[in-house]
Each structure stands twice: as structure tokens, then as C-alpha cells.
Tab-separated table of C-alpha atoms in Angstrom:
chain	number	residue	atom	x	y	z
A	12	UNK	CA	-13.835	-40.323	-9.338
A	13	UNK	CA	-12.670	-42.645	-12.188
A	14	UNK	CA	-14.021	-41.594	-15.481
A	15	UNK	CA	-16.523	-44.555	-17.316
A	16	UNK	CA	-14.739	-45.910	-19.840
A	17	UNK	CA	-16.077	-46.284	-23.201
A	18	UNK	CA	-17.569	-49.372	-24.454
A	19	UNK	CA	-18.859	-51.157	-27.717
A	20	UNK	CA	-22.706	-50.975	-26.391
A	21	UNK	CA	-22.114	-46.802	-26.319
A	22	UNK	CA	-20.423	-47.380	-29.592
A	23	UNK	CA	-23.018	-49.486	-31.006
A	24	UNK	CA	-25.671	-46.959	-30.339
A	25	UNK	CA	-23.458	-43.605	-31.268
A	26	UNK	CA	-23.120	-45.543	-35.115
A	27	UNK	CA	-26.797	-46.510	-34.950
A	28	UNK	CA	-27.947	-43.238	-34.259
A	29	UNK	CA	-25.282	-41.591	-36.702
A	30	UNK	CA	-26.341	-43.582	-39.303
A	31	UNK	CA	-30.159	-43.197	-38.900
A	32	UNK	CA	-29.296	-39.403	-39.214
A	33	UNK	CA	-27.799	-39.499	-42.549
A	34	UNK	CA	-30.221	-41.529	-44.146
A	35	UNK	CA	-33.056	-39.965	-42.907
A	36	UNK	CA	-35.168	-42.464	-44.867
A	37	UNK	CA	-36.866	-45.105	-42.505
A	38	UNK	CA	-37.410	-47.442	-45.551
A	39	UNK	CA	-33.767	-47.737	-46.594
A	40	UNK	CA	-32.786	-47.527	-43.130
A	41	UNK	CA	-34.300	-51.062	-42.140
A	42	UNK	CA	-32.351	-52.059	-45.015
A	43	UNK	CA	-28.763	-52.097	-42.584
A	44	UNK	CA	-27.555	-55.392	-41.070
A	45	UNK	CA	-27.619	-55.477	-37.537
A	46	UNK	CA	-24.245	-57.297	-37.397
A	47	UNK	CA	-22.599	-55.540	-39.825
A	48	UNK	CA	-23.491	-52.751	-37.538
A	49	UNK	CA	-21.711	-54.785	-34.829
A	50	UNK	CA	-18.782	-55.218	-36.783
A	51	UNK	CA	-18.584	-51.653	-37.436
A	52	UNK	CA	-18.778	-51.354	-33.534
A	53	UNK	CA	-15.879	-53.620	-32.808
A	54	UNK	CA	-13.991	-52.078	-35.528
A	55	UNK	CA	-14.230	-48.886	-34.095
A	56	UNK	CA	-13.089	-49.956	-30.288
A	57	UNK	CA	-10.089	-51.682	-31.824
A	58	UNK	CA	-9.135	-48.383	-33.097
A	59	UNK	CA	-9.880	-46.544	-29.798
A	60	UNK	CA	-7.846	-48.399	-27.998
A	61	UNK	CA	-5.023	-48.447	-30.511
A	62	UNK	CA	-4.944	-44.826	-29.846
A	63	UNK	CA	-4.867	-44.839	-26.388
A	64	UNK	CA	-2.470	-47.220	-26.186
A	65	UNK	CA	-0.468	-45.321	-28.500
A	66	UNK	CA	-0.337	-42.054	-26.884
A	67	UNK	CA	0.739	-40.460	-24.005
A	68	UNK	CA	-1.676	-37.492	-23.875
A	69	UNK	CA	-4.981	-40.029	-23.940
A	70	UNK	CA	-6.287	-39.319	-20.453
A	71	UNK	CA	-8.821	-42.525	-21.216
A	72	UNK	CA	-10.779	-43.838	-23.945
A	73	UNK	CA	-13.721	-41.267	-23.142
A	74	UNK	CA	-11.543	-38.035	-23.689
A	75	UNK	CA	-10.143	-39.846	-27.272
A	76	UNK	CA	-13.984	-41.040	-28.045
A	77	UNK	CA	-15.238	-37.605	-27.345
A	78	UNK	CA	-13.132	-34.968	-27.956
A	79	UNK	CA	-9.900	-36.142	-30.592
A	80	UNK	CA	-11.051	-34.969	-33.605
A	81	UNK	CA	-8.569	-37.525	-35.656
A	82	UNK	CA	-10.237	-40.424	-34.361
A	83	UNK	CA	-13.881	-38.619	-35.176
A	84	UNK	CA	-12.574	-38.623	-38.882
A	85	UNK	CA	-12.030	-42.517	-38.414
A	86	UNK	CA	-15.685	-42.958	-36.903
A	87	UNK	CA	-17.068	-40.939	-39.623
A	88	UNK	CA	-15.127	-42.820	-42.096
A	89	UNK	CA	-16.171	-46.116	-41.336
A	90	UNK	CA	-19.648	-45.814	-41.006
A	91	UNK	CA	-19.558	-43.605	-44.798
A	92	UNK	CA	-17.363	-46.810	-46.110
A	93	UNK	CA	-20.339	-48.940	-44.835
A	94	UNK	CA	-23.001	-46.900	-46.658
A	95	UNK	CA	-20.789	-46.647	-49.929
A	96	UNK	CA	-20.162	-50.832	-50.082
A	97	UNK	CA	-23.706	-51.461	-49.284
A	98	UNK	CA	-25.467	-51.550	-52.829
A	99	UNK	CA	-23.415	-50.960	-55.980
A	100	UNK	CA	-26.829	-50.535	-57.821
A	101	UNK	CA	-28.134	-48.309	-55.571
A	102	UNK	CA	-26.730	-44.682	-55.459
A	103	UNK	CA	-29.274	-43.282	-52.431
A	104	UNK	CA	-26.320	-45.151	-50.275
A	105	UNK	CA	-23.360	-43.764	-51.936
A	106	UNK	CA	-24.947	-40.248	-51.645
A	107	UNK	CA	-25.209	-40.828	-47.900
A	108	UNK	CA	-21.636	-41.706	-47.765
A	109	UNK	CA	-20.735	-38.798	-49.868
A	110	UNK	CA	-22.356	-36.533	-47.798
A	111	UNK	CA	-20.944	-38.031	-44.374
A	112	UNK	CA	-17.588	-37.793	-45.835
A	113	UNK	CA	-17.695	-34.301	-46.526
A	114	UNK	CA	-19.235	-33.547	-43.385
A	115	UNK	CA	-16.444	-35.297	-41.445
A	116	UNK	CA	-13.392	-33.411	-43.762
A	117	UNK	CA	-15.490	-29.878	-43.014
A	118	UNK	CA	-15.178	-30.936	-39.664
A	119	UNK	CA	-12.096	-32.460	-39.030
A	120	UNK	CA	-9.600	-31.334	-41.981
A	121	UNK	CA	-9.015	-34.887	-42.667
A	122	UNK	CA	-10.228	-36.643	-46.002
A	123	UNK	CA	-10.691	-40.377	-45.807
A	124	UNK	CA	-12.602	-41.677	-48.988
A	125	UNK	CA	-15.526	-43.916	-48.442
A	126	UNK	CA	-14.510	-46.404	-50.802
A	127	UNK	CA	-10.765	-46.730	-49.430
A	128	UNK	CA	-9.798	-49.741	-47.796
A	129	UNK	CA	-8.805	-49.652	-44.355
A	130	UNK	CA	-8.259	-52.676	-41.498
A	131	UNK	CA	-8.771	-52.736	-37.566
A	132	UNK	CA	-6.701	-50.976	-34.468
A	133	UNK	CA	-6.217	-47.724	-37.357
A	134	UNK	CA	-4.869	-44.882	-35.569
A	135	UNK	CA	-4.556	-41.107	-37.034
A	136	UNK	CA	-2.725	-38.393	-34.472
A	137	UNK	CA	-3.172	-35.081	-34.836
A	138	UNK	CA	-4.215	-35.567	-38.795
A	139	UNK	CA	-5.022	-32.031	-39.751
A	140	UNK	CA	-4.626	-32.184	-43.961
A	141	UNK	CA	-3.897	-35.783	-44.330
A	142	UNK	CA	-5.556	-37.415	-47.207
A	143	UNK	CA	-6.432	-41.046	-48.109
A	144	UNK	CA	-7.777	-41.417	-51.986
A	145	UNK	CA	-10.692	-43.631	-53.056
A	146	UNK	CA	-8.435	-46.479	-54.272
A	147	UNK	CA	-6.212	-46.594	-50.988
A	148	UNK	CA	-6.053	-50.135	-49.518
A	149	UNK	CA	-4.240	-49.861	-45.671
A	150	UNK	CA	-3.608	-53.221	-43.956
A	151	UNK	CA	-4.123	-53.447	-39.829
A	152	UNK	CA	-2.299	-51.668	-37.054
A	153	UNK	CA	-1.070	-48.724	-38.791
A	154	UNK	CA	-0.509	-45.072	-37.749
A	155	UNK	CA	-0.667	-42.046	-39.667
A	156	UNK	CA	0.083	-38.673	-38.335
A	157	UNK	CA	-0.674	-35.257	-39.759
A	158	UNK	CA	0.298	-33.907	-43.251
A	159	UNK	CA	0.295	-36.960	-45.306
A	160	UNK	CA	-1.162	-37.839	-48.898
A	161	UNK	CA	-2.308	-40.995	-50.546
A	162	UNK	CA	-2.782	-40.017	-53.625
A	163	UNK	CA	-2.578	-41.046	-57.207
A	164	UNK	CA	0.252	-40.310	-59.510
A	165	UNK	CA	-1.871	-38.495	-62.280
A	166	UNK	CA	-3.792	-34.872	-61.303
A	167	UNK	CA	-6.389	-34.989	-63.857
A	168	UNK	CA	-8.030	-37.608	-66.391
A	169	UNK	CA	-7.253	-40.853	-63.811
A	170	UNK	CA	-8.760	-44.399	-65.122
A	171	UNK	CA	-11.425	-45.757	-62.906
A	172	UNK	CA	-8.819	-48.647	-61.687
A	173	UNK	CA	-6.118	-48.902	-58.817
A	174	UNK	CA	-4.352	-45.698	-58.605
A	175	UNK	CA	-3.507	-45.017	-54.912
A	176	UNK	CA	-1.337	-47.117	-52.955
A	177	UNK	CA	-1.426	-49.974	-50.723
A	178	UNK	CA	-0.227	-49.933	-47.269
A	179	UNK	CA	0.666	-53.333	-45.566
A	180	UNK	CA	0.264	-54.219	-41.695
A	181	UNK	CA	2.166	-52.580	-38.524
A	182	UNK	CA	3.292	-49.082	-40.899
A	183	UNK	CA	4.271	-46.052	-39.376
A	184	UNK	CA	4.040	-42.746	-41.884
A	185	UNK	CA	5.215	-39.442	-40.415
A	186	UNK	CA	3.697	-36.049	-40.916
A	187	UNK	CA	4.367	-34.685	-44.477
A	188	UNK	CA	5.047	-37.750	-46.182
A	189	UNK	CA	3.578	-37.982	-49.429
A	190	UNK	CA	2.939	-41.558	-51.495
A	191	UNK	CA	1.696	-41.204	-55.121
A	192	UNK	CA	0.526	-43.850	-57.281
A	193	UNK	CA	-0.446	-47.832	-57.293
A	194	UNK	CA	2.167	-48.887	-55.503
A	195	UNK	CA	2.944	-51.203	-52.357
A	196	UNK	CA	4.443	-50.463	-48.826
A	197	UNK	CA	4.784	-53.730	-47.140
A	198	UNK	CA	4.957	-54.657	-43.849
A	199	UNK	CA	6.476	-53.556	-40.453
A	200	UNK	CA	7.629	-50.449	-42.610
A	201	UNK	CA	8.082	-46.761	-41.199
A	202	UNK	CA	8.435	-43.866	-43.552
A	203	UNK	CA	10.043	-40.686	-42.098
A	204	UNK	CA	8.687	-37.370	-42.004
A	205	UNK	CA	8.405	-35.116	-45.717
A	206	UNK	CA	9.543	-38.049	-47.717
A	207	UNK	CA	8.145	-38.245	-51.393
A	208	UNK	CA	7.862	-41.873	-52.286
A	209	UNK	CA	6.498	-43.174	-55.940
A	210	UNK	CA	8.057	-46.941	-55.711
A	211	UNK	CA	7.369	-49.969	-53.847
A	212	UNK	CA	8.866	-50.797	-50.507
A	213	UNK	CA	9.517	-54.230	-49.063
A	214	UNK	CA	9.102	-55.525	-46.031
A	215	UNK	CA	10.838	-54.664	-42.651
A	216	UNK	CA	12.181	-50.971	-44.294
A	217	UNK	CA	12.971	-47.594	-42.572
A	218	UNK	CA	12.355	-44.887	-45.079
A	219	UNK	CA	13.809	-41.794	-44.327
A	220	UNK	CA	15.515	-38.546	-45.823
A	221	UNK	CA	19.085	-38.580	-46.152
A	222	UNK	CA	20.323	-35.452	-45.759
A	223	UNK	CA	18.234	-32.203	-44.950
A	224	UNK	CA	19.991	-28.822	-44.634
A	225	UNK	CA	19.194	-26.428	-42.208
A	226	UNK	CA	20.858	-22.513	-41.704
A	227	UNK	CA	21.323	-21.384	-38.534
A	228	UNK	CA	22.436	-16.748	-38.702
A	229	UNK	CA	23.407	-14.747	-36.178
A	230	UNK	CA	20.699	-12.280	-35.545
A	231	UNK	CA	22.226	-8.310	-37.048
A	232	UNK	CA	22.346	-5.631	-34.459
């Protein structure tokens, strides 16, 4: 028997009921827009079947919807991104998003900020210890796999102002890299695995590590 694929009405009511739970606060809870809800819904499916489409292993949209715990830290993430945009005056929101956020890095080992920027058909493989800072910005279609850091240049005493980078449409980053600062990554690009990268890239790039060295010993007897 054929296993029922997922669809935006089970979608719909997963981020309805997800939502309810971490507000907890009927009053501010009639306060969502239905069709922002919607959106949210869509959002999500476009990144579903991204994934699948993506990946070899994904048996069907259920076994990604219910069981990958990469694309839970994208569900998660979008719904606390939703509660931290909603009211810039009111902090009962941002505290809900807060909350969801850490609950979703406890659980999946993967830190998405709820104020970072992020566009439709995202897809995160594997993921374990990949970060995205607050200030991140991340165009459409991209893929991230595990490893990887958006961060800002500075450790300590940032400005409140654009620190983390911006990632353009169709990029492909590879486990370990590591991007640091305000910078752009434009389109079409696809950064190699472990590279360190603190400068803008064009359009249409490969980024990649030159040379890596690698001993290979006889085993002693």
C-alpha cells in the first residue's frame, strides 16, 4: 500500500496547532492572520518537496515531514520567524519565538534565528551544528548541509545592524563551511566543503579549497 502523501491542509493544521501551543494565550492567539498562516503553509511544502526532490534517501514526503529532523528545524524556524516579525512593540511574541527556537536547536542541533531571513523551496540535509545568525538574509532554492556557520565577523560587543551575510538564490554550501561577516554570496554559487570565506562572491562561482594535504603510513608491525 502506497503511503498518503503529505499535503498543505495537514500542514496547515500541524502550524496551527504548533503555534497555539507556544502561545498558550487564547487572547494573543486570535491575534494571528489566517493567511499569513497559509503562507506559512505553502512555504513549508515548497521546502518539503525541495527536499525530496533533492535526495535520494526520501522514501516520500511523509517519512521527510515526519521523521528528518533537518527539515523539523526549518518548520520550527518558520513558524518562530512568524511570531518574532509579528509586533515590534510587543515582546510576548518575540518571547514565543525565543522559546520555539530554543526548543527546536535542543531538539535538532540546528540554530536558525527567528529574525533571519530565509526564502521558499529551503532545504537543510543532515544539519547537525549548522548555524544561521539573526542578521542572515538567504535568497530561494538553496541547500545547506551539516557543519556550517553564518555568523558575524566580531565575537563579542556586535552593533545592532547587518552583521551576518547574505546568501543569493540557487547556493549550494557544503558541510564545514564557515561565512563570517556582512557580506554577499550571489547567485547560482556553490561553496565547497571546510572553506572559510570573509569576502563577497559574485555570481555563477565555484568556491572551493585548493589544495588539502592528506598522509597516508604504513601501519608498524
Amino acid at each position: 500500500m502506497k503511503e498518503q502523501e503529505i499535503t498543505l491542509s495537514r500542514i496547515y493544521t500541524d502550524v496551527h496547532r504548533t503555534l497555539k501551543g507556544a502561545i498558550q494565550n487564547k487572547m494573543k492567539f486570535k491575534l494571528l492572520n489566517e493567511s499569513a498562516l497559509e503562507g506559512i503553509s505553502k512555504n513549508l511544502l515548497l521546502d518539503l518537496n525541495a527536499r525530496v526532490l533533492q535526495d535520494p534517501t526520501a522514501i516520500s514526503t511523509t517519512y521527510i515531514y515526519t521523521i528528518s529532523r533537518s527539515f523539523k528545524a526549518i518548520f520550527f524556524y518558520r513558524l518562530a520567524n512568524y511570531l518574532y516579525c509579528l509586533d515590534s512593540e510587543d515582546l510576548f511574541f518575540k518571547s514565543c519565538a525565543y522559546r520555539l527556537s530554543e526548543y527546536a536547536t535542543a531538539r535538532t542541533m540546528i540554530e536558525i534565528h527567528p529574525q533571519a531571513k530565509i526564502g521558499h523551496s529551503f532545504v537543510i540535509d543532515h544539519g547537525v551544528n549548522t548555524l544561521i545568525g539573526a542578521t542572515c538574509e538567504i535568497g530561494n532554492n538553496c541547500t545547506f548541509l551539516n557543519n556550517i556557520v553564518l555568523g558575524s565577523k566580531k565575537i563579542t560587543y556586535n552593533e545592532n545592524k547587518k552583521r551576518h551575510p547574505t546568501i543569493g538564490d540557487n547556493v549550494h554550501i557544503s558541510s564545514g563551511a564557515k561565512i563570517f561577516g556582512a557580506i554577499c554570496i550571489g547567485n547560482n554559487v556553490i561553496i565547497g566543503p571546510d572553506c572559510v570565506i570573509t569576502e563577497n562572491i559574485p555570481n555563477d562561482k565555484i568556491v572551493k579549497l585548493k589544495k588539502t594535504q592528506m598522509v597516508i603510513s604504513s601501519v608498524k608491525k
